[in-house]
């Protein structure tokens, strides 16, 4: 990256990274790297890569999140090698994802470190398809190799890395991200979030995920900001470490799904709030899953005494195929919330509810994901015709941030279609997102995934809406771990709900299994007019999830159909 080379020359002693958590240090004593130190380490690993790989070959990144992951990714860019950021192999889920992705990824080498190396060897021993990869331990590359690095000339259309999709509705696919895509995406981050050299990013998001990579590496380095980085496990174990980093280092930008906000509220309470100062936070991004108005309000109220401003909430919409950002709520503007009639929305019309006469169970709150960021966005019907405002359809976007396509796949129908009635003078490719939503007053509202829509008796139901109803009705079910899907029974469309049981909440409940099921049935019927076929409570960790924490509803349906889901008693 030319930008990092310039930073190492012009600002060699400025802080590029502070690493905290299990792969760094504490909030008070982090592992700190300057731009000069980072550049030196990256050049050393890049030189090692150049000695073993031809330009354009692929290298997988398989190691814990931390300094070696950052070094490995940037070294690929320096060497002209296509990076393939992947998850760790230290868990069953991680090993399964690697086994599904690596054989078809076309990688030549695997970049890892001391912690990840043993996991890689164990994975190779258990899967003969993976034995041919050469592993390079980045922590063993001598620093004096930096002088052997040879600069490479990279054109905007050259592929920089493959960003694998989460696999929430299909098998993960490698999205080709070019150096031109990166340049455009970094410019969008500057426009949307006003990131500059004075900014401080704080992130725990996985670096193998599109949002984590942009917030934790490409955005800060591309715009000369500094970053405080920790791993997902560090955040989940102790959210106070994450909030403490924002407070200690005056973090200005961070992001995460609603899960991020809920966990902070649930786990950071009492005296732990006394020393937190969140007043410097200008951007609290929110994306990756449905944005819930109730979660935004809850976080704002809980951390108001810590200086948090509700205007810092910055919901956005993006996806890997667009190198991340598509739309974003304008900074310092409170997110808009539309209160819509649930029945009309089920028929594809975003009609405002009558505040005076509509019952609470007949409305749904939808949070705006903001306005397009330096690109075009439209919503179409299934035939590709552009829809008017407040009509639900598939979201399309066009801009220089859009990927040229999936690796090994021409992408016809995803990247090379165009809406049937738009002009032809647009720059860049049109992308069919596979997501549903609508535009209202120039802002985008996302309602769900095309493949996840639950159609019962000809009516559309958004699974996130059904899942929220069940969670509200039964607190013993884990948030974000409830799956709604359609299942055909003797030729009829029926609704099935699968929910993970929260053991801690179970101990506080005074309801029998029968009462729980009846409560769910009543809530679904009253709020959505849909009859429940079956409720399946399961143990924590049972639901199929993507590497980025999204529900794999299709895989859950398959597990239900094959009888692989094991029921758990709600109250033991």
PDB file of N, CA, C and O in Angstrom, residues 114-145:
ATOM      1  N   UNK A 114       2.639 -18.416  15.577  1.00  0.00           N
ATOM      2  CA  UNK A 114       2.900 -19.484  16.544  1.00  0.00           C
ATOM      3  C   UNK A 114       1.619 -20.122  17.045  1.00  0.00           C
ATOM      4  O   UNK A 114       1.513 -21.344  17.147  1.00  0.00           O
ATOM      5  N   UNK A 115       0.602 -19.314  17.333  1.00  0.00           N
ATOM      6  CA  UNK A 115      -0.653 -19.842  17.856  1.00  0.00           C
ATOM      7  C   UNK A 115      -1.451 -20.568  16.779  1.00  0.00           C
ATOM      8  O   UNK A 115      -2.076 -21.598  17.038  1.00  0.00           O
ATOM      9  N   UNK A 116      -1.444 -20.014  15.563  1.00  0.00           N
ATOM     10  CA  UNK A 116      -2.242 -20.608  14.501  1.00  0.00           C
ATOM     11  C   UNK A 116      -1.570 -21.779  13.817  1.00  0.00           C
ATOM     12  O   UNK A 116      -2.249 -22.628  13.223  1.00  0.00           O
ATOM     13  N   UNK A 117      -0.228 -21.860  13.907  1.00  0.00           N
ATOM     14  CA  UNK A 117       0.489 -22.908  13.200  1.00  0.00           C
ATOM     15  C   UNK A 117       0.088 -24.308  13.632  1.00  0.00           C
ATOM     16  O   UNK A 117      -0.115 -25.200  12.793  1.00  0.00           O
ATOM     17  N   UNK A 118      -0.052 -24.506  14.924  1.00  0.00           N
ATOM     18  CA  UNK A 118      -0.441 -25.831  15.422  1.00  0.00           C
ATOM     19  C   UNK A 118      -1.854 -26.176  14.981  1.00  0.00           C
ATOM     20  O   UNK A 118      -2.139 -27.333  14.622  1.00  0.00           O
ATOM     21  N   UNK A 119      -2.745 -25.207  14.993  1.00  0.00           N
ATOM     22  CA  UNK A 119      -4.117 -25.453  14.539  1.00  0.00           C
ATOM     23  C   UNK A 119      -4.142 -25.826  13.059  1.00  0.00           C
ATOM     24  O   UNK A 119      -4.905 -26.693  12.634  1.00  0.00           O
ATOM     25  N   UNK A 120      -3.305 -25.172  12.265  1.00  0.00           N
ATOM     26  CA  UNK A 120      -3.237 -25.483  10.839  1.00  0.00           C
ATOM     27  C   UNK A 120      -2.737 -26.899  10.622  1.00  0.00           C
ATOM     28  O   UNK A 120      -3.285 -27.663   9.810  1.00  0.00           O
ATOM     29  N   UNK A 121      -1.696 -27.297  11.359  1.00  0.00           N
ATOM     30  CA  UNK A 121      -1.177 -28.668  11.224  1.00  0.00           C
ATOM     31  C   UNK A 121      -2.221 -29.697  11.625  1.00  0.00           C
ATOM     32  O   UNK A 121      -2.365 -30.749  10.984  1.00  0.00           O
ATOM     33  N   UNK A 122      -2.981 -29.393  12.691  1.00  0.00           N
ATOM     34  CA  UNK A 122      -4.027 -30.317  13.126  1.00  0.00           C
ATOM     35  C   UNK A 122      -5.118 -30.423  12.061  1.00  0.00           C
ATOM     36  O   UNK A 122      -5.639 -31.507  11.784  1.00  0.00           O
ATOM     37  N   UNK A 123      -5.441 -29.292  11.458  1.00  0.00           N
ATOM     38  CA  UNK A 123      -6.459 -29.291  10.412  1.00  0.00           C
ATOM     39  C   UNK A 123      -5.988 -30.089   9.200  1.00  0.00           C
ATOM     40  O   UNK A 123      -6.750 -30.872   8.621  1.00  0.00           O
ATOM     41  N   UNK A 124      -4.734 -29.917   8.815  1.00  0.00           N
ATOM     42  CA  UNK A 124      -4.198 -30.650   7.670  1.00  0.00           C
ATOM     43  C   UNK A 124      -4.151 -32.150   7.938  1.00  0.00           C
ATOM     44  O   UNK A 124      -4.414 -32.961   7.043  1.00  0.00           O
ATOM     45  N   UNK A 125      -3.837 -32.512   9.178  1.00  0.00           N
ATOM     46  CA  UNK A 125      -3.774 -33.934   9.512  1.00  0.00           C
ATOM     47  C   UNK A 125      -5.137 -34.596   9.414  1.00  0.00           C
ATOM     48  O   UNK A 125      -5.232 -35.804   9.120  1.00  0.00           O
ATOM     49  N   UNK A 126      -6.193 -33.831   9.646  1.00  0.00           N
ATOM     50  CA  UNK A 126      -7.538 -34.400   9.625  1.00  0.00           C
ATOM     51  C   UNK A 126      -8.238 -34.303   8.291  1.00  0.00           C
ATOM     52  O   UNK A 126      -9.345 -34.827   8.123  1.00  0.00           O
ATOM     53  N   UNK A 127      -7.641 -33.607   7.322  1.00  0.00           N
ATOM     54  CA  UNK A 127      -8.287 -33.434   6.025  1.00  0.00           C
ATOM     55  C   UNK A 127      -7.226 -33.543   4.930  1.00  0.00           C
ATOM     56  O   UNK A 127      -6.441 -32.618   4.715  1.00  0.00           O
ATOM     57  N   UNK A 128      -7.171 -34.678   4.225  1.00  0.00           N
ATOM     58  CA  UNK A 128      -6.116 -34.888   3.215  1.00  0.00           C
ATOM     59  C   UNK A 128      -6.145 -33.857   2.086  1.00  0.00           C
ATOM     60  O   UNK A 128      -5.136 -33.657   1.407  1.00  0.00           O
ATOM     61  N   UNK A 129      -7.271 -33.161   1.882  1.00  0.00           N
ATOM     62  CA  UNK A 129      -7.335 -32.151   0.826  1.00  0.00           C
ATOM     63  C   UNK A 129      -6.466 -30.937   1.142  1.00  0.00           C
ATOM     64  O   UNK A 129      -6.162 -30.130   0.262  1.00  0.00           O
ATOM     65  N   UNK A 130      -6.060 -30.780   2.401  1.00  0.00           N
ATOM     66  CA  UNK A 130      -5.361 -29.572   2.834  1.00  0.00           C
ATOM     67  C   UNK A 130      -3.866 -29.786   3.049  1.00  0.00           C
ATOM     68  O   UNK A 130      -3.168 -28.884   3.499  1.00  0.00           O
ATOM     69  N   UNK A 131      -3.379 -30.972   2.733  1.00  0.00           N
ATOM     70  CA  UNK A 131      -1.981 -31.290   3.069  1.00  0.00           C
ATOM     71  C   UNK A 131      -0.974 -30.626   2.138  1.00  0.00           C
ATOM     72  O   UNK A 131       0.205 -30.545   2.464  1.00  0.00           O
ATOM     73  N   UNK A 132      -1.396 -30.135   0.992  1.00  0.00           N
ATOM     74  CA  UNK A 132      -0.441 -29.611   0.019  1.00  0.00           C
ATOM     75  C   UNK A 132      -0.035 -28.169   0.232  1.00  0.00           C
ATOM     76  O   UNK A 132       0.830 -27.664  -0.486  1.00  0.00           O
ATOM     77  N   UNK A 133      -0.615 -27.491   1.205  1.00  0.00           N
ATOM     78  CA  UNK A 133      -0.300 -26.073   1.394  1.00  0.00           C
ATOM     79  C   UNK A 133       0.973 -25.887   2.214  1.00  0.00           C
ATOM     80  O   UNK A 133       1.167 -26.513   3.251  1.00  0.00           O
ATOM     81  N   UNK A 134       1.806 -24.966   1.737  1.00  0.00           N
ATOM     82  CA  UNK A 134       3.011 -24.601   2.483  1.00  0.00           C
ATOM     83  C   UNK A 134       2.643 -23.522   3.491  1.00  0.00           C
ATOM     84  O   UNK A 134       1.962 -22.554   3.167  1.00  0.00           O
ATOM     85  N   UNK A 135       3.074 -23.698   4.729  1.00  0.00           N
ATOM     86  CA  UNK A 135       2.769 -22.732   5.784  1.00  0.00           C
ATOM     87  C   UNK A 135       3.969 -21.829   6.035  1.00  0.00           C
ATOM     88  O   UNK A 135       5.112 -22.303   6.117  1.00  0.00           O
ATOM     89  N   UNK A 136       3.707 -20.534   6.157  1.00  0.00           N
ATOM     90  CA  UNK A 136       4.740 -19.558   6.490  1.00  0.00           C
ATOM     91  C   UNK A 136       4.393 -18.929   7.826  1.00  0.00           C
ATOM     92  O   UNK A 136       3.321 -18.330   7.982  1.00  0.00           O
ATOM     93  N   UNK A 137       5.271 -19.065   8.800  1.00  0.00           N
ATOM     94  CA  UNK A 137       5.074 -18.444  10.114  1.00  0.00           C
ATOM     95  C   UNK A 137       5.576 -17.008  10.035  1.00  0.00           C
ATOM     96  O   UNK A 137       6.781 -16.754   9.966  1.00  0.00           O
ATOM     97  N   UNK A 138       4.657 -16.057  10.046  1.00  0.00           N
ATOM     98  CA  UNK A 138       5.064 -14.661   9.906  1.00  0.00           C
ATOM     99  C   UNK A 138       5.904 -14.184  11.083  1.00  0.00           C
ATOM    100  O   UNK A 138       6.747 -13.305  10.931  1.00  0.00           O
ATOM    101  N   UNK A 139       5.666 -14.782  12.274  1.00  0.00           N
ATOM    102  CA  UNK A 139       6.434 -14.356  13.449  1.00  0.00           C
ATOM    103  C   UNK A 139       7.875 -14.851  13.403  1.00  0.00           C
ATOM    104  O   UNK A 139       8.705 -14.394  14.199  1.00  0.00           O
ATOM    105  N   UNK A 140       8.187 -15.776  12.479  1.00  0.00           N
ATOM    106  CA  UNK A 140       9.547 -16.295  12.372  1.00  0.00           C
ATOM    107  C   UNK A 140      10.351 -15.620  11.259  1.00  0.00           C
ATOM    108  O   UNK A 140      11.534 -15.908  11.085  1.00  0.00           O
ATOM    109  N   UNK A 141       9.710 -14.743  10.491  1.00  0.00           N
ATOM    110  CA  UNK A 141      10.423 -14.054   9.412  1.00  0.00           C
ATOM    111  C   UNK A 141      11.335 -12.986  10.021  1.00  0.00           C
ATOM    112  O   UNK A 141      10.857 -12.104  10.745  1.00  0.00           O
ATOM    113  N   UNK A 142      12.649 -13.033   9.774  1.00  0.00           N
ATOM    114  CA  UNK A 142      13.568 -12.045  10.368  1.00  0.00           C
ATOM    115  C   UNK A 142      13.250 -10.630   9.901  1.00  0.00           C
ATOM    116  O   UNK A 142      12.917 -10.398   8.730  1.00  0.00           O
ATOM    117  N   UNK A 143      13.344  -9.692  10.818  1.00  0.00           N
ATOM    118  CA  UNK A 143      13.054  -8.308  10.480  1.00  0.00           C
ATOM    119  C   UNK A 143      13.987  -7.737   9.439  1.00  0.00           C
ATOM    120  O   UNK A 143      13.602  -6.833   8.676  1.00  0.00           O
ATOM    121  N   UNK A 144      15.233  -8.260   9.366  1.00  0.00           N
ATOM    122  CA  UNK A 144      16.185  -7.700   8.407  1.00  0.00           C
ATOM    123  C   UNK A 144      15.867  -8.084   6.961  1.00  0.00           C
ATOM    124  O   UNK A 144      16.526  -7.625   6.032  1.00  0.00           O
ATOM    125  N   UNK A 145      14.847  -8.924   6.773  1.00  0.00           N
ATOM    126  CA  UNK A 145      14.430  -9.265   5.415  1.00  0.00           C
ATOM    127  C   UNK A 145      13.712  -8.097   4.746  1.00  0.00           C
ATOM    128  O   UNK A 145      13.421  -8.137   3.558  1.00  0.00           O
TER     129      UNK A 145
END
